[in-house]
Amino acid sequence: MSQSSIDELLGGAYEDDERPQRSGRSASAYAKALVAVLALTAVGVAALRTAKLDAPAWFIFLVSCALVLVYITLRGVRPPLPPRAAGRRHLPDTAPDGLRHAVKRWEARLEWCHADAGAFNRKVIPALGEVVDERLRQRHGITRESDPVRARNIVGEPLWSFLSTPVRRPPAPRELANLIAWMERI
């Protein structure tokens, strides 16, 4: 095994005089921070004196330093601003849409289970049962488990039997559309 240093492994070794110089903050950035601290200190002292309150100037200076450091830190970790489109502000075309995400998730689930009755019984029927329970809870104050007799009357026999018995084959799209129509009547 070779005796290599971590510098050689991660990007090559440098001689002491060849090391790249780190580009730290410029002197103007430090000057701006100092001006901001002094301005905040002056405003703080003036505000306290106007309110006829007194606090040590060194304390106000330290609070100002802390505020400027927090501002610099937060500014350093914020995400980059989106580019402006000809001065107009609008949502990007790729804005996340929760409804679209949910529909795609249902499409994927149904496509995955369209030929596998076991997967349909494990994945789709419980999810449809949760939707039915939520609609029953919101509109009638019950669930299928809390009041099965009343829930069965509200849900209807075709949907109730679909949710309560495992299927031998996944329903055809037309059958599934009819069951969803029953769900929407709840």
PDB file of C-alpha atoms in Angstrom, residues 16-180:
ATOM      1  CA  ASP A  16       4.698  25.165   0.586  1.00  0.00           C
ATOM      2  CA  ASP A  17       5.170  28.092  -1.777  1.00  0.00           C
ATOM      3  CA  GLU A  18       2.711  26.692  -4.384  1.00  0.00           C
ATOM      4  CA  ARG A  19      -0.303  26.396  -2.095  1.00  0.00           C
ATOM      5  CA  PRO A  20      -3.288  28.280  -3.440  1.00  0.00           C
ATOM      6  CA  GLN A  21      -4.191  31.303  -1.409  1.00  0.00           C
ATOM      7  CA  ARG A  22      -7.580  31.253   0.228  1.00  0.00           C
ATOM      8  CA  SER A  23      -9.755  34.058  -0.833  1.00  0.00           C
ATOM      9  CA  GLY A  24     -11.266  35.284   2.405  1.00  0.00           C
ATOM     10  CA  ARG A  25     -13.446  38.273   2.931  1.00  0.00           C
ATOM     11  CA  SER A  26     -12.198  41.414   1.352  1.00  0.00           C
ATOM     12  CA  ALA A  27     -11.233  44.474   3.341  1.00  0.00           C
ATOM     13  CA  SER A  28     -14.312  46.274   2.060  1.00  0.00           C
ATOM     14  CA  ALA A  29     -16.569  43.580   3.546  1.00  0.00           C
ATOM     15  CA  TYR A  30     -14.935  44.043   6.940  1.00  0.00           C
ATOM     16  CA  ALA A  31     -15.228  47.813   6.590  1.00  0.00           C
ATOM     17  CA  LYS A  32     -18.931  47.528   5.765  1.00  0.00           C
ATOM     18  CA  ALA A  33     -19.477  45.292   8.784  1.00  0.00           C
ATOM     19  CA  LEU A  34     -17.631  47.724  11.053  1.00  0.00           C
ATOM     20  CA  VAL A  35     -19.649  50.664   9.710  1.00  0.00           C
ATOM     21  CA  ALA A  36     -22.869  48.698  10.287  1.00  0.00           C
ATOM     22  CA  VAL A  37     -21.835  47.888  13.867  1.00  0.00           C
ATOM     23  CA  LEU A  38     -20.920  51.508  14.614  1.00  0.00           C
ATOM     24  CA  ALA A  39     -24.156  52.758  13.027  1.00  0.00           C
ATOM     25  CA  LEU A  40     -26.255  50.302  15.034  1.00  0.00           C
ATOM     26  CA  THR A  41     -24.402  51.276  18.202  1.00  0.00           C
ATOM     27  CA  ALA A  42     -25.004  54.978  17.568  1.00  0.00           C
ATOM     28  CA  VAL A  43     -28.687  54.410  16.811  1.00  0.00           C
ATOM     29  CA  GLY A  44     -29.051  52.223  19.904  1.00  0.00           C
ATOM     30  CA  VAL A  45     -27.405  54.755  22.210  1.00  0.00           C
ATOM     31  CA  ALA A  46     -29.451  57.606  20.718  1.00  0.00           C
ATOM     32  CA  ALA A  47     -32.701  55.626  21.020  1.00  0.00           C
ATOM     33  CA  LEU A  48     -32.016  54.777  24.660  1.00  0.00           C
ATOM     34  CA  ARG A  49     -31.084  58.348  25.513  1.00  0.00           C
ATOM     35  CA  THR A  50     -34.239  59.635  23.764  1.00  0.00           C
ATOM     36  CA  ALA A  51     -36.289  57.242  25.863  1.00  0.00           C
ATOM     37  CA  LYS A  52     -34.379  58.486  28.953  1.00  0.00           C
ATOM     38  CA  LEU A  53     -32.920  55.030  29.531  1.00  0.00           C
ATOM     39  CA  ASP A  54     -29.309  54.195  30.131  1.00  0.00           C
ATOM     40  CA  ALA A  55     -27.192  51.203  29.187  1.00  0.00           C
ATOM     41  CA  PRO A  56     -23.443  50.823  28.895  1.00  0.00           C
ATOM     42  CA  ALA A  57     -22.159  51.682  25.423  1.00  0.00           C
ATOM     43  CA  TRP A  58     -19.990  48.546  25.371  1.00  0.00           C
ATOM     44  CA  PHE A  59     -23.130  46.411  25.843  1.00  0.00           C
ATOM     45  CA  ILE A  60     -24.906  48.141  22.957  1.00  0.00           C
ATOM     46  CA  PHE A  61     -21.734  47.658  20.872  1.00  0.00           C
ATOM     47  CA  LEU A  62     -21.699  43.910  21.645  1.00  0.00           C
ATOM     48  CA  VAL A  63     -25.385  43.568  20.775  1.00  0.00           C
ATOM     49  CA  SER A  64     -24.732  45.390  17.502  1.00  0.00           C
ATOM     50  CA  CYS A  65     -21.811  43.056  16.755  1.00  0.00           C
ATOM     51  CA  ALA A  66     -24.029  40.051  17.414  1.00  0.00           C
ATOM     52  CA  LEU A  67     -26.768  41.389  15.136  1.00  0.00           C
ATOM     53  CA  VAL A  68     -24.330  42.063  12.297  1.00  0.00           C
ATOM     54  CA  LEU A  69     -22.747  38.599  12.696  1.00  0.00           C
ATOM     55  CA  VAL A  70     -26.160  36.932  12.587  1.00  0.00           C
ATOM     56  CA  TYR A  71     -27.058  38.940   9.487  1.00  0.00           C
ATOM     57  CA  ILE A  72     -23.790  38.031   7.736  1.00  0.00           C
ATOM     58  CA  THR A  73     -24.181  34.368   8.643  1.00  0.00           C
ATOM     59  CA  LEU A  74     -27.774  34.178   7.452  1.00  0.00           C
ATOM     60  CA  ARG A  75     -26.912  35.998   4.272  1.00  0.00           C
ATOM     61  CA  GLY A  76     -24.137  33.506   3.599  1.00  0.00           C
ATOM     62  CA  VAL A  77     -26.404  30.457   3.823  1.00  0.00           C
ATOM     63  CA  ARG A  78     -29.484  31.737   2.030  1.00  0.00           C
ATOM     64  CA  PRO A  79     -30.337  30.144  -1.304  1.00  0.00           C
ATOM     65  CA  PRO A  80     -29.568  32.148  -4.414  1.00  0.00           C
ATOM     66  CA  LEU A  81     -32.298  34.438  -5.641  1.00  0.00           C
ATOM     67  CA  PRO A  82     -34.134  33.310  -8.784  1.00  0.00           C
ATOM     68  CA  PRO A  83     -33.319  35.215 -11.943  1.00  0.00           C
ATOM     69  CA  ARG A  84     -35.759  37.941 -12.815  1.00  0.00           C
ATOM     70  CA  ALA A  85     -37.658  37.491 -16.056  1.00  0.00           C
ATOM     71  CA  ALA A  86     -37.693  40.900 -17.752  1.00  0.00           C
ATOM     72  CA  GLY A  87     -38.570  42.662 -14.520  1.00  0.00           C
ATOM     73  CA  ARG A  88     -41.693  40.549 -13.919  1.00  0.00           C
ATOM     74  CA  ARG A  89     -42.032  38.424 -10.860  1.00  0.00           C
ATOM     75  CA  HIS A  90     -43.897  35.200 -11.448  1.00  0.00           C
ATOM     76  CA  LEU A  91     -43.849  31.663 -10.181  1.00  0.00           C
ATOM     77  CA  PRO A  92     -41.503  29.366 -12.027  1.00  0.00           C
ATOM     78  CA  ASP A  93     -43.066  26.758 -14.299  1.00  0.00           C
ATOM     79  CA  THR A  94     -41.670  24.026 -12.089  1.00  0.00           C
ATOM     80  CA  ALA A  95     -43.391  25.179  -8.905  1.00  0.00           C
ATOM     81  CA  PRO A  96     -44.309  22.160  -6.779  1.00  0.00           C
ATOM     82  CA  ASP A  97     -47.978  21.335  -6.919  1.00  0.00           C
ATOM     83  CA  GLY A  98     -49.329  19.147  -4.131  1.00  0.00           C
ATOM     84  CA  LEU A  99     -52.389  18.025  -6.077  1.00  0.00           C
ATOM     85  CA  ARG A 100     -50.328  17.048  -9.111  1.00  0.00           C
ATOM     86  CA  HIS A 101     -47.967  15.116  -6.839  1.00  0.00           C
ATOM     87  CA  ALA A 102     -50.864  13.244  -5.212  1.00  0.00           C
ATOM     88  CA  VAL A 103     -52.434  12.384  -8.569  1.00  0.00           C
ATOM     89  CA  LYS A 104     -49.112  11.098  -9.899  1.00  0.00           C
ATOM     90  CA  ARG A 105     -48.680   9.007  -6.759  1.00  0.00           C
ATOM     91  CA  TRP A 106     -52.140   7.472  -7.258  1.00  0.00           C
ATOM     92  CA  GLU A 107     -51.389   6.839 -10.943  1.00  0.00           C
ATOM     93  CA  ALA A 108     -48.155   5.085 -10.056  1.00  0.00           C
ATOM     94  CA  ARG A 109     -49.870   3.013  -7.380  1.00  0.00           C
ATOM     95  CA  LEU A 110     -52.675   1.953  -9.733  1.00  0.00           C
ATOM     96  CA  GLU A 111     -50.280   1.198 -12.575  1.00  0.00           C
ATOM     97  CA  TRP A 112     -48.102  -0.882 -10.302  1.00  0.00           C
ATOM     98  CA  CYS A 113     -51.086  -2.887  -9.025  1.00  0.00           C
ATOM     99  CA  HIS A 114     -53.136  -3.226 -12.226  1.00  0.00           C
ATOM    100  CA  ALA A 115     -52.184  -6.875 -12.771  1.00  0.00           C
ATOM    101  CA  ASP A 116     -51.389  -7.974  -9.218  1.00  0.00           C
ATOM    102  CA  ALA A 117     -54.458  -8.617  -7.050  1.00  0.00           C
ATOM    103  CA  GLY A 118     -52.351  -9.118  -3.910  1.00  0.00           C
ATOM    104  CA  ALA A 119     -50.628  -5.775  -4.322  1.00  0.00           C
ATOM    105  CA  PHE A 120     -53.977  -4.137  -5.083  1.00  0.00           C
ATOM    106  CA  ASN A 121     -55.417  -5.574  -1.857  1.00  0.00           C
ATOM    107  CA  ARG A 122     -52.382  -4.411   0.162  1.00  0.00           C
ATOM    108  CA  LYS A 123     -51.885  -0.939  -1.332  1.00  0.00           C
ATOM    109  CA  VAL A 124     -54.966   0.446  -3.051  1.00  0.00           C
ATOM    110  CA  ILE A 125     -57.897  -0.852  -1.012  1.00  0.00           C
ATOM    111  CA  PRO A 126     -56.528   0.407   2.353  1.00  0.00           C
ATOM    112  CA  ALA A 127     -55.786   3.807   0.806  1.00  0.00           C
ATOM    113  CA  LEU A 128     -59.319   4.032  -0.621  1.00  0.00           C
ATOM    114  CA  GLY A 129     -60.642   2.938   2.776  1.00  0.00           C
ATOM    115  CA  GLU A 130     -58.781   5.830   4.412  1.00  0.00           C
ATOM    116  CA  VAL A 131     -60.368   8.249   1.946  1.00  0.00           C
ATOM    117  CA  VAL A 132     -63.828   6.829   2.692  1.00  0.00           C
ATOM    118  CA  ASP A 133     -63.200   7.016   6.458  1.00  0.00           C
ATOM    119  CA  GLU A 134     -62.053  10.629   6.142  1.00  0.00           C
ATOM    120  CA  ARG A 135     -65.137  11.604   4.142  1.00  0.00           C
ATOM    121  CA  LEU A 136     -67.372   9.819   6.664  1.00  0.00           C
ATOM    122  CA  ARG A 137     -65.599  11.552   9.535  1.00  0.00           C
ATOM    123  CA  GLN A 138     -65.829  15.001   7.977  1.00  0.00           C
ATOM    124  CA  ARG A 139     -69.423  14.806   6.789  1.00  0.00           C
ATOM    125  CA  HIS A 140     -71.086  12.444   9.243  1.00  0.00           C
ATOM    126  CA  GLY A 141     -68.829  12.290  12.312  1.00  0.00           C
ATOM    127  CA  ILE A 142     -68.263   8.524  12.101  1.00  0.00           C
ATOM    128  CA  THR A 143     -65.842   6.021  10.618  1.00  0.00           C
ATOM    129  CA  ARG A 144     -66.392   2.530   9.278  1.00  0.00           C
ATOM    130  CA  GLU A 145     -64.945   1.157  12.484  1.00  0.00           C
ATOM    131  CA  SER A 146     -66.793   3.379  14.980  1.00  0.00           C
ATOM    132  CA  ASP A 147     -70.319   2.835  13.594  1.00  0.00           C
ATOM    133  CA  PRO A 148     -70.284   0.094  10.955  1.00  0.00           C
ATOM    134  CA  VAL A 149     -74.065  -0.180  10.500  1.00  0.00           C
ATOM    135  CA  ARG A 150     -74.601   3.510   9.824  1.00  0.00           C
ATOM    136  CA  ALA A 151     -71.423   3.699   7.736  1.00  0.00           C
ATOM    137  CA  ARG A 152     -72.603   0.787   5.582  1.00  0.00           C
ATOM    138  CA  ASN A 153     -75.913   2.572   4.932  1.00  0.00           C
ATOM    139  CA  ILE A 154     -74.147   5.819   3.995  1.00  0.00           C
ATOM    140  CA  VAL A 155     -71.403   4.227   1.886  1.00  0.00           C
ATOM    141  CA  GLY A 156     -73.655   1.884  -0.071  1.00  0.00           C
ATOM    142  CA  GLU A 157     -73.430  -1.838  -0.593  1.00  0.00           C
ATOM    143  CA  PRO A 158     -71.181  -1.921  -3.708  1.00  0.00           C
ATOM    144  CA  LEU A 159     -68.469   0.238  -2.141  1.00  0.00           C
ATOM    145  CA  TRP A 160     -68.805  -1.440   1.266  1.00  0.00           C
ATOM    146  CA  SER A 161     -68.305  -4.924  -0.172  1.00  0.00           C
ATOM    147  CA  PHE A 162     -65.384  -3.696  -2.326  1.00  0.00           C
ATOM    148  CA  LEU A 163     -63.614  -2.247   0.745  1.00  0.00           C
ATOM    149  CA  SER A 164     -64.370  -5.154   3.085  1.00  0.00           C
ATOM    150  CA  THR A 165     -63.519  -8.174   0.907  1.00  0.00           C
ATOM    151  CA  PRO A 166     -60.243  -8.798  -0.928  1.00  0.00           C
ATOM    152  CA  VAL A 167     -60.518  -8.802  -4.704  1.00  0.00           C
ATOM    153  CA  ARG A 168     -59.472 -11.727  -6.887  1.00  0.00           C
ATOM    154  CA  ARG A 169     -58.531  -9.412  -9.735  1.00  0.00           C
ATOM    155  CA  PRO A 170     -58.079  -5.664  -9.763  1.00  0.00           C
ATOM    156  CA  PRO A 171     -61.148  -3.865 -11.072  1.00  0.00           C
ATOM    157  CA  ALA A 172     -61.241  -2.522 -14.596  1.00  0.00           C
ATOM    158  CA  PRO A 173     -60.971   1.249 -14.981  1.00  0.00           C
ATOM    159  CA  ARG A 174     -64.736   1.556 -15.547  1.00  0.00           C
ATOM    160  CA  GLU A 175     -65.500  -0.441 -12.381  1.00  0.00           C
ATOM    161  CA  LEU A 176     -63.037   1.667 -10.415  1.00  0.00           C
ATOM    162  CA  ALA A 177     -64.658   4.843 -11.773  1.00  0.00           C
ATOM    163  CA  ASN A 178     -68.051   3.581 -10.561  1.00  0.00           C
ATOM    164  CA  LEU A 179     -66.624   2.875  -7.105  1.00  0.00           C
ATOM    165  CA  ILE A 180     -65.096   6.325  -6.953  1.00  0.00           C
TER     166      ILE A 180
END
